[in-house]
mmCIF file of C-alpha atoms in Angstrom:
data_model
loop_
_atom_site.group_PDB
_atom_site.id
_atom_site.type_symbol
_atom_site.label_atom_id
_atom_site.label_comp_id
_atom_site.label_asym_id
_atom_site.label_seq_id
_atom_site.Cartn_x
_atom_site.Cartn_y
_atom_site.Cartn_z
ATOM 1 C CA MET A 1 -12.056 -17.269 32.302
ATOM 2 C CA THR A 2 -11.727 -16.479 28.349
ATOM 3 C CA THR A 3 -11.390 -12.125 28.460
ATOM 4 C CA ARG A 4 -11.660 -10.084 25.357
ATOM 5 C CA LYS A 5 -9.391 -6.883 24.464
ATOM 6 C CA LEU A 6 -10.463 -5.027 21.620
ATOM 7 C CA LEU A 7 -8.102 -3.205 19.017
ATOM 8 C CA THR A 8 -7.737 -1.555 15.778
ATOM 9 C CA LEU A 9 -6.376 -2.207 12.653
ATOM 10 C CA VAL A 10 -6.481 0.594 9.511
ATOM 11 C CA MET A 11 -5.120 0.035 5.926
ATOM 12 C CA VAL A 12 -4.426 2.754 4.365
ATOM 13 C CA ARG A 13 -4.814 2.439 0.350
ATOM 14 C CA ARG A 14 -4.002 4.122 -2.539
ATOM 15 C CA PRO A 15 -4.760 3.024 -6.355
ATOM 16 C CA ALA A 16 -2.766 -0.464 -6.659
ATOM 17 C CA GLU A 17 -0.961 0.531 -3.176
ATOM 18 C CA ILE A 18 -1.354 -0.179 0.636
ATOM 19 C CA LEU A 19 0.410 1.341 3.125
ATOM 20 C CA LEU A 20 2.298 -0.942 5.686
ATOM 21 C CA GLY A 21 4.254 0.033 8.653
ATOM 22 C CA MET A 22 7.262 -1.874 9.932
ATOM 23 C CA LYS A 23 6.485 -2.661 13.712
ATOM 24 C CA LYS A 24 9.523 -1.186 15.770
ATOM 25 C CA ARG A 25 8.663 -2.145 19.066
ATOM 26 C CA GLY A 26 6.380 -4.642 21.245
ATOM 27 C CA PHE A 27 3.911 -7.073 20.108
ATOM 28 C CA GLY A 28 4.374 -7.786 16.226
ATOM 29 C CA GLU A 29 7.632 -6.582 16.580
ATOM 30 C CA GLY A 30 9.655 -6.759 13.268
ATOM 31 C CA ARG A 31 6.663 -7.155 10.933
ATOM 32 C CA TRP A 32 5.090 -5.462 8.227
ATOM 33 C CA ASN A 33 1.447 -4.267 9.426
ATOM 34 C CA GLY A 34 -1.446 -1.831 9.465
ATOM 35 C CA PHE A 35 -1.897 0.793 11.860
ATOM 36 C CA GLY A 36 -3.804 0.547 15.258
ATOM 37 C CA GLY A 37 -4.198 -0.616 18.575
ATOM 38 C CA LYS A 38 -5.917 -0.637 21.719
ATOM 39 C CA VAL A 39 -9.514 0.850 22.511
ATOM 40 C CA HIS A 40 -9.668 3.078 25.556
ATOM 41 C CA PRO A 41 -12.635 3.395 27.917
ATOM 42 C CA GLY A 42 -14.896 5.983 26.588
ATOM 43 C CA GLU A 43 -13.816 5.522 23.037
ATOM 44 C CA THR A 44 -15.706 4.519 19.974
ATOM 45 C CA VAL A 45 -13.610 1.676 17.836
ATOM 46 C CA VAL A 46 -13.530 4.261 15.158
ATOM 47 C CA ASP A 47 -12.497 6.717 17.375
ATOM 48 C CA ALA A 48 -9.775 5.005 18.267
ATOM 49 C CA ALA A 49 -8.665 3.959 15.180
ATOM 50 C CA LYS A 50 -8.143 7.169 14.065
ATOM 51 C CA ARG A 51 -6.167 8.356 16.947
ATOM 52 C CA GLU A 52 -4.065 5.129 16.449
ATOM 53 C CA LEU A 53 -3.421 5.581 12.505
ATOM 54 C CA HIS A 54 -2.104 9.209 13.584
ATOM 55 C CA GLU A 55 0.083 8.381 16.629
ATOM 56 C CA GLU A 56 1.666 5.781 14.098
ATOM 57 C CA SER A 57 1.861 7.469 10.753
ATOM 58 C CA SER A 58 0.564 11.096 11.392
ATOM 59 C CA LEU A 59 -2.294 10.749 8.859
ATOM 60 C CA ILE A 60 -5.531 11.968 9.825
ATOM 61 C CA VAL A 61 -8.765 10.563 8.634
ATOM 62 C CA ASP A 62 -12.401 11.661 8.717
ATOM 63 C CA LYS A 63 -13.593 8.448 7.409
ATOM 64 C CA LEU A 64 -12.828 5.102 7.910
ATOM 65 C CA ASP A 65 -14.950 1.836 6.454
ATOM 66 C CA GLU A 66 -15.292 -1.212 8.578
ATOM 67 C CA ILE A 67 -13.909 -3.942 6.392
ATOM 68 C CA GLY A 68 -13.121 -6.829 8.994
ATOM 69 C CA LEU A 69 -13.523 -8.304 12.201
ATOM 70 C CA LEU A 70 -11.013 -10.516 13.430
ATOM 71 C CA THR A 71 -10.799 -12.507 16.444
ATOM 72 C CA PHE A 72 -7.482 -14.246 17.613
ATOM 73 C CA GLU A 73 -6.593 -16.820 20.161
ATOM 74 C CA PHE A 74 -3.120 -17.566 21.281
ATOM 75 C CA VAL A 75 -2.619 -21.402 23.033
ATOM 76 C CA GLY A 76 -1.888 -20.812 26.701
ATOM 77 C CA ASP A 77 -3.484 -17.216 26.822
ATOM 78 C CA SER A 78 -6.865 -16.817 28.384
ATOM 79 C CA THR A 79 -7.596 -13.366 26.221
ATOM 80 C CA LEU A 80 -9.016 -13.110 22.871
ATOM 81 C CA LEU A 81 -7.923 -10.287 20.661
ATOM 82 C CA GLU A 82 -11.139 -8.973 18.554
ATOM 83 C CA VAL A 83 -9.503 -7.036 16.116
ATOM 84 C CA HIS A 84 -11.804 -4.238 13.541
ATOM 85 C CA VAL A 85 -10.182 -3.856 10.475
ATOM 86 C CA PHE A 86 -10.979 -0.724 8.918
ATOM 87 C CA THR A 87 -9.815 0.515 5.434
ATOM 88 C CA THR A 88 -9.761 4.486 3.707
ATOM 89 C CA THR A 89 -8.337 5.992 0.930
ATOM 90 C CA GLN A 90 -8.903 9.639 2.180
ATOM 91 C CA PHE A 91 -6.028 11.053 4.059
ATOM 92 C CA LYS A 92 -4.307 14.121 5.202
ATOM 93 C CA ASN A 93 -0.605 14.626 5.555
ATOM 94 C CA GLU A 94 2.129 12.278 4.420
ATOM 95 C CA PRO A 95 3.032 9.182 6.321
ATOM 96 C CA GLU A 96 5.677 10.142 9.092
ATOM 97 C CA GLU A 97 8.158 7.115 11.236
ATOM 98 C CA SER A 98 6.846 7.037 14.630
ATOM 99 C CA GLU A 99 8.311 5.648 17.728
ATOM 100 C CA GLU A 100 6.216 2.423 16.858
ATOM 101 C CA MET A 101 5.989 2.391 13.388
ATOM 102 C CA ARG A 102 8.046 2.899 9.934
ATOM 103 C CA PRO A 103 5.667 3.515 6.980
ATOM 104 C CA ARG A 104 6.335 2.214 3.439
ATOM 105 C CA TRP A 105 4.081 2.087 0.927
ATOM 106 C CA PHE A 106 3.528 -1.467 -1.231
ATOM 107 C CA SER A 107 2.511 -2.340 -4.523
ATOM 108 C CA THR A 108 -0.484 -4.390 -4.141
ATOM 109 C CA GLU A 109 1.158 -6.865 -6.474
ATOM 110 C CA ARG A 110 4.146 -7.225 -3.961
ATOM 111 C CA ILE A 111 2.958 -7.486 -0.527
ATOM 112 C CA PRO A 112 5.653 -8.736 2.131
ATOM 113 C CA PHE A 113 3.741 -11.668 3.142
ATOM 114 C CA ASP A 114 6.970 -13.495 4.304
ATOM 115 C CA GLU A 115 7.644 -10.855 6.762
ATOM 116 C CA MET A 116 3.932 -10.259 8.112
ATOM 117 C CA TRP A 117 1.710 -11.945 10.486
ATOM 118 C CA PRO A 118 0.624 -15.523 9.038
ATOM 119 C CA ASP A 119 -3.137 -14.827 8.785
ATOM 120 C CA ASP A 120 -2.610 -11.760 6.389
ATOM 121 C CA ARG A 121 -2.164 -14.134 3.328
ATOM 122 C CA TYR A 122 -5.833 -15.278 4.021
ATOM 123 C CA TRP A 123 -7.790 -12.226 4.705
ATOM 124 C CA PHE A 124 -5.934 -9.741 2.492
ATOM 125 C CA PRO A 125 -7.602 -11.035 -0.532
ATOM 126 C CA TYR A 126 -10.934 -9.971 0.813
ATOM 127 C CA LEU A 127 -9.601 -6.499 1.833
ATOM 128 C CA LEU A 128 -7.871 -6.213 -1.875
ATOM 129 C CA LYS A 129 -11.372 -6.615 -3.512
ATOM 130 C CA GLY A 130 -13.078 -4.452 -0.842
ATOM 131 C CA ILE A 131 -14.897 -7.388 0.490
ATOM 132 C CA LYS A 132 -16.288 -7.789 3.879
ATOM 133 C CA PHE A 133 -15.166 -10.526 6.042
ATOM 134 C CA LYS A 134 -14.765 -12.331 9.567
ATOM 135 C CA GLY A 135 -12.490 -14.472 10.901
ATOM 136 C CA TYR A 136 -10.875 -16.390 13.691
ATOM 137 C CA PHE A 137 -7.386 -17.669 13.750
ATOM 138 C CA LYS A 138 -5.697 -19.917 16.748
ATOM 139 C CA PHE A 139 -2.289 -19.473 17.126
ATOM 140 C CA GLU A 140 0.362 -21.253 18.730
ATOM 141 C CA GLY A 141 2.952 -19.061 18.970
ATOM 142 C CA HIS A 142 3.265 -15.939 16.757
ATOM 143 C CA ASN A 143 3.897 -18.100 13.533
ATOM 144 C CA LYS A 144 1.612 -21.595 13.492
ATOM 145 C CA ILE A 145 -2.164 -21.329 12.788
ATOM 146 C CA LEU A 146 -3.500 -24.146 14.159
ATOM 147 C CA ASP A 147 -7.087 -23.460 13.069
ATOM 148 C CA TYR A 148 -8.974 -20.674 11.230
ATOM 149 C CA THR A 149 -12.512 -19.918 9.925
ATOM 150 C CA LEU A 150 -12.670 -16.924 7.270
ATOM 151 C CA ASN A 151 -16.156 -15.852 5.635
ATOM 152 C CA GLU A 152 -17.740 -13.205 3.617
ATOM 153 C CA VAL A 153 -20.078 -10.992 5.463
ATOM 154 C CA GLU A 154 -22.969 -8.708 4.222
ATOM 155 C CA SER A 155 -22.170 -6.214 7.180
ATOM 156 C CA LEU A 156 -20.342 -5.190 9.888
ATOM 157 C CA ASN A 157 -21.669 -2.443 12.507
ATOM 158 C CA PHE A 158 -19.842 -2.696 15.767
ATOM 159 C CA SER A 159 -17.982 0.248 15.725
ATOM 160 C CA ASN A 160 -19.681 3.121 16.800
ATOM 161 C CA LYS A 161 -20.305 1.373 20.253
ATOM 162 C CA LEU A 162 -18.667 2.763 23.079
ATOM 163 C CA PHE A 163 -15.996 0.555 24.886
ATOM 164 C CA HIS A 164 -16.754 0.620 28.690
ATOM 165 C CA GLY A 165 -13.287 -1.357 29.417
#
């Protein structure tokens, strides 16, 4: 039986820059990534994204724009990861290192794709152009993409629903 795990990912932007965090532990350790994590029961996806961003970087945001929806399948694992991707350019505080992430600003011309999840190369161009997208990636292990689909979409409107676990 296939189950779904609801996750968030926030990409913080400044003109010609993007904030990434080096994952220090757990799933994705040793890779640069955006900020996010699990949605808790009783939380909306947006509230979870704001909470995770703050926990991992000390940044506070009032508004997030949902830009993508990514589904990940890992061969041998019956749980699909449903990742809601958000972007923001408006935040309070300066990014600070947490137990989980070490934040760093990167030029959008020099994104460290070789030290990121392999799928990022595919959907980052949509993100950087502000184009909404929906994608599916099937992985063998954590480094090999077996199959994927990625499409531009008109709208995404899932983020205000309450998660019931």
